[in-house]
Amino acid sequence: MTAAYAAIAGLAFGSLSVAVRAGLSGADCPEFGALAATAFGAALCAAIGVLGGSAGGARLDTLWPYLIVGGLAPGVSQLCLTFAVRSAGAARTGIVMGSAPMVSVLIAFAVLAEPMRPDVLAGTLAIVLGASALASERGRPSRPHTRGVLLAGICAVLFAVRDNLLRSLATGEHAAPFAAAAATLVGATAVIGLYVLCVRPTKATEQLGRTLVRFAPAGAALAVGYGFLLTALAHGRVSVVSPLNATGALWAVALAALAFKRAEQIGRSTLAAALLIVIGGVIIGASG
């Protein structure tokens, strides 16, 4: 069941960049979109927790670590992701974020003492080749594209740290997955909310309501993604869950191609990058 949970999380996270891209159409301030997505996701996770009967057993002493982790990812990472999608597009953002397993597994080896196998070297090489294929693209606007790819790379690092922190929390006494996901998204909402109040204090109230509707699909993707990611991490190692979760890179490319067609300019090098990164993740996962 761990693989199924991780695969569902991958689908949800793969659709996230596409939902953000759709929400950004006509949006004046990307940071409002990030805030609306995490707020909606937190509310949805809380509702699922209540309906599932898991909210009653949730205690502050088990939830507060998730609040802190949520401030990092998806707090800071959601801001980076939203600006990355605006600059580089949904497909390329999803592809770069698919490199998170390489960083995640390396952290797991060093910090959590998870076993290292030679397969990881092959998987890492495939991910590096995929990133190189994406960087060698032609015909994209250079400065915005590069900025977006760099922001997506920051997201990948933050996701890697997140996976290991959440796995550490899941190995002890932990909250129910969707209650923990709600706490994670509440922490993210608090961090993004503080950012919005500092950057755009006069527009926060009047724009958030309109933006909430536009970014509700992104919030739903966050809720499903984090709920199933935490469920998977409660049952399996980071080195297994993270690579399966990274199949979202292929979902991001496929869904972006369907939703935006030529606007994303998905060519052979883009598809090659996605395939190499996902193959690398699968190889790393097989080594676990």
XYZ file of C-alpha atoms in Angstrom:
288
model
C 0.000 0.000 0.000
C 2.959 2.337 0.530
C 3.630 2.427 -3.220
C -0.027 3.210 -3.963
C -0.123 6.046 -1.435
C 3.124 7.511 -2.808
C 1.861 7.225 -6.405
C -1.365 9.071 -5.521
C 0.709 11.794 -3.876
C 2.824 11.979 -7.032
C -0.281 12.459 -9.185
C -1.545 15.190 -6.863
C 1.776 17.026 -6.783
C 2.133 16.617 -10.549
C -1.203 18.351 -11.039
C -0.240 21.093 -8.571
C 1.970 23.067 -10.962
C -0.714 22.820 -13.654
C -3.399 24.039 -11.235
C -1.144 26.918 -10.198
C -0.578 27.820 -13.856
C -4.342 27.896 -14.418
C -4.861 29.985 -11.300
C -2.244 32.510 -12.374
C -4.266 33.391 -15.489
C -5.520 36.878 -14.743
C -4.020 36.981 -11.234
C -2.189 40.181 -10.337
C -0.166 38.889 -7.385
C 1.253 35.336 -7.394
C 1.813 35.430 -3.636
C -1.941 35.702 -3.099
C -2.311 32.516 -5.101
C 0.177 30.711 -2.863
C -1.685 31.903 0.230
C -5.095 30.939 -1.157
C -3.874 27.459 -2.157
C -2.410 26.584 1.253
C -5.392 28.047 3.125
C -7.873 26.051 1.037
C -5.734 22.921 1.348
C -5.558 23.262 5.144
C -9.337 23.613 5.385
C -9.882 20.610 3.115
C -7.446 18.410 5.084
C -9.122 19.412 8.333
C -12.534 18.522 6.893
C -11.260 15.131 5.694
C -9.738 14.515 9.132
C -13.044 15.288 10.842
C -15.052 13.125 8.447
C -12.532 10.307 8.852
C -12.719 10.507 12.616
C -9.006 11.231 13.037
C -9.311 14.818 14.242
C -10.590 13.833 17.655
C -7.350 12.122 18.592
C -5.126 14.921 17.355
C -3.081 16.562 20.112
C -1.010 19.710 20.053
C 2.118 17.895 21.230
C 2.003 15.673 18.129
C 0.911 18.387 15.682
C 3.250 21.298 16.462
C 6.274 19.769 14.657
C 4.170 19.581 11.496
C 3.351 23.275 11.844
C 7.079 24.066 11.821
C 7.840 21.773 8.871
C 4.904 23.285 6.997
C 6.408 26.748 7.313
C 9.356 25.484 5.274
C 7.461 23.279 2.825
C 4.915 24.024 1.535
C 5.313 27.477 3.092
C 8.445 28.851 1.460
C 8.317 26.206 -1.276
C 4.794 27.166 -2.380
C 5.894 30.758 -2.894
C 8.883 29.541 -4.925
C 6.684 27.146 -6.901
C 4.139 29.821 -7.787
C 6.798 32.225 -9.066
C 8.582 29.339 -10.834
C 5.409 28.371 -12.720
C 4.889 31.979 -13.771
C 8.453 32.181 -15.143
C 9.185 28.699 -16.508
C 5.748 27.120 -16.967
C 4.007 24.220 -15.285
C 5.761 21.381 -17.116
C 9.329 22.548 -16.538
C 8.649 23.418 -12.910
C 7.248 19.938 -12.348
C 10.227 18.324 -14.076
C 12.836 20.143 -11.972
C 10.934 19.351 -8.785
C 11.113 15.712 -9.845
C 14.819 15.765 -8.985
C 13.928 15.943 -5.277
C 14.473 12.171 -4.722
C 18.170 12.501 -5.436
C 18.596 15.122 -2.714
C 16.099 13.402 -0.428
C 17.820 10.023 -0.601
C 21.254 11.549 -0.056
C 19.934 13.253 3.077
C 18.317 10.002 4.171
C 21.626 8.185 3.787
C 23.547 10.798 5.757
C 21.045 11.678 8.493
C 18.643 8.759 8.853
C 21.292 6.079 8.173
C 19.153 4.458 5.488
C 21.035 1.832 3.449
C 23.027 2.934 0.382
C 23.148 0.778 -2.743
C 25.044 1.134 -6.030
C 21.765 1.611 -7.895
C 21.576 5.090 -6.413
C 24.568 6.180 -8.491
C 22.796 5.140 -11.689
C 19.603 6.876 -10.606
C 21.502 10.021 -9.687
C 23.240 10.025 -13.082
C 19.874 9.759 -14.867
C 18.504 12.700 -12.875
C 21.591 14.802 -13.619
C 21.278 13.982 -17.336
C 17.608 14.942 -17.230
C 18.416 18.264 -15.609
C 21.096 18.833 -18.253
C 18.601 18.123 -21.038
C 16.238 20.691 -19.558
C 19.007 23.270 -19.193
C 20.072 22.805 -22.828
C 16.661 23.701 -24.250
C 16.514 26.240 -27.034
C 13.839 28.712 -27.944
C 12.792 29.635 -24.388
C 13.050 33.176 -22.952
C 16.417 33.012 -21.194
C 16.105 35.192 -18.108
C 12.565 34.323 -16.937
C 13.090 30.667 -17.839
C 16.361 30.449 -15.905
C 14.872 32.209 -12.885
C 11.908 29.836 -12.880
C 14.126 26.749 -13.140
C 16.277 27.985 -10.253
C 13.196 28.569 -8.103
C 11.947 25.077 -8.972
C 15.351 23.730 -7.917
C 14.941 25.437 -4.544
C 11.555 23.714 -4.282
C 13.218 20.346 -4.943
C 15.718 20.904 -2.112
C 12.959 22.039 0.256
C 10.878 18.972 -0.659
C 13.861 16.728 0.042
C 14.338 18.253 3.488
C 10.591 18.019 4.071
C 10.437 14.308 3.235
C 13.178 13.474 5.703
C 11.714 15.638 8.462
C 8.264 14.139 7.966
C 9.707 10.622 7.923
C 11.482 11.345 11.214
C 8.191 12.486 12.716
C 6.341 9.465 11.327
C 8.667 6.940 12.980
C 7.639 7.934 16.503
C 4.283 8.782 18.004
C 2.602 10.687 15.223
C -0.727 12.229 14.338
C -3.167 10.778 11.815
C -2.016 11.622 8.255
C -4.715 14.123 7.286
C -4.643 15.812 10.705
C -0.873 16.149 10.315
C -1.353 17.386 6.732
C -3.789 20.030 7.982
C -1.234 21.200 10.561
C 1.465 21.274 7.880
C -0.665 23.452 5.616
C -1.682 25.719 8.509
C 2.014 26.335 9.174
C 2.501 27.104 5.493
C -0.461 29.487 5.458
C 0.940 31.369 8.464
C 4.352 31.856 6.820
C 2.906 32.917 3.453
C 0.371 35.151 5.206
C 3.160 36.989 7.027
C 4.986 37.408 3.715
C 1.884 38.839 2.039
C 1.231 41.256 4.904
C 4.818 42.502 4.679
C 4.906 42.812 0.889
C 1.336 43.837 -0.005
C -0.472 44.862 3.204
C -3.093 47.096 1.576
C -4.355 44.524 -0.932
C -4.444 41.445 1.288
C -8.129 41.561 2.258
C -9.683 42.704 -1.000
C -7.877 40.251 -3.294
C -7.747 37.075 -1.226
C -11.445 36.257 -1.672
C -11.262 36.416 -5.475
C -8.001 34.514 -5.577
C -9.284 31.744 -3.311
C -11.766 30.546 -5.919
C -9.152 30.630 -8.693
C -6.614 28.633 -6.668
C -9.025 26.147 -5.063
C -7.878 23.325 -7.420
C -4.257 23.954 -6.380
C -5.356 23.796 -2.738
C -7.115 20.501 -3.367
C -3.950 19.121 -4.987
C -1.958 20.178 -1.912
C -4.453 18.545 0.447
C -4.496 15.218 -1.399
C -0.741 15.299 -1.974
C 0.219 15.925 1.626
C -2.417 13.623 3.065
C -1.240 10.647 1.017
C 2.446 11.583 1.308
C 2.205 11.463 5.106
C 0.281 8.194 4.889
C 3.040 6.707 2.731
C 5.844 7.996 4.968
C 4.159 6.445 7.987
C 4.519 3.031 6.323
C 7.673 3.226 4.190
C 11.185 4.660 3.963
C 12.035 7.979 2.320
C 14.176 6.184 -0.255
C 11.063 4.299 -1.422
C 8.370 6.956 -1.050
C 10.187 9.975 -2.487
C 11.072 8.450 -5.893
C 7.520 7.188 -6.414
C 6.208 10.580 -5.391
C 8.496 12.133 -8.036
C 6.564 10.471 -10.862
C 4.607 13.708 -10.600
C 7.110 15.120 -13.122
C 5.544 13.024 -15.878
C 2.044 13.906 -14.720
C 3.000 17.594 -14.803
C 4.186 17.318 -18.424
C 1.167 15.286 -19.550
C -1.401 17.497 -17.824
C 0.327 20.704 -18.964
C 0.307 19.446 -22.549
C -3.412 18.691 -22.303
C -4.363 21.905 -20.531
C -2.165 24.460 -22.263
C -1.097 22.706 -25.474
C 1.406 24.871 -27.379
C 1.664 27.528 -24.663
C 4.040 25.305 -22.669
C 6.253 24.605 -25.719
C 6.821 20.985 -24.752
C 9.382 19.493 -27.141
C 11.563 16.424 -27.314
C 14.183 17.755 -24.911
C 11.459 18.498 -22.356
C 10.054 14.987 -22.652
C 13.551 13.498 -22.470
C 14.278 15.478 -19.306
C 11.061 14.279 -17.674
C 11.701 10.643 -18.609
C 15.311 10.684 -17.400
C 14.405 12.271 -14.070
C 11.546 9.858 -13.452
C 13.700 6.850 -14.512
C 16.356 8.053 -12.085
C 13.782 8.267 -9.325
C 12.472 4.798 -10.074
C 16.005 3.352 -10.017
C 16.676 5.002 -6.675
C 13.362 3.682 -5.384
C 14.213 0.152 -6.561
C 17.431 0.327 -4.575
C 15.324 0.756 -1.437
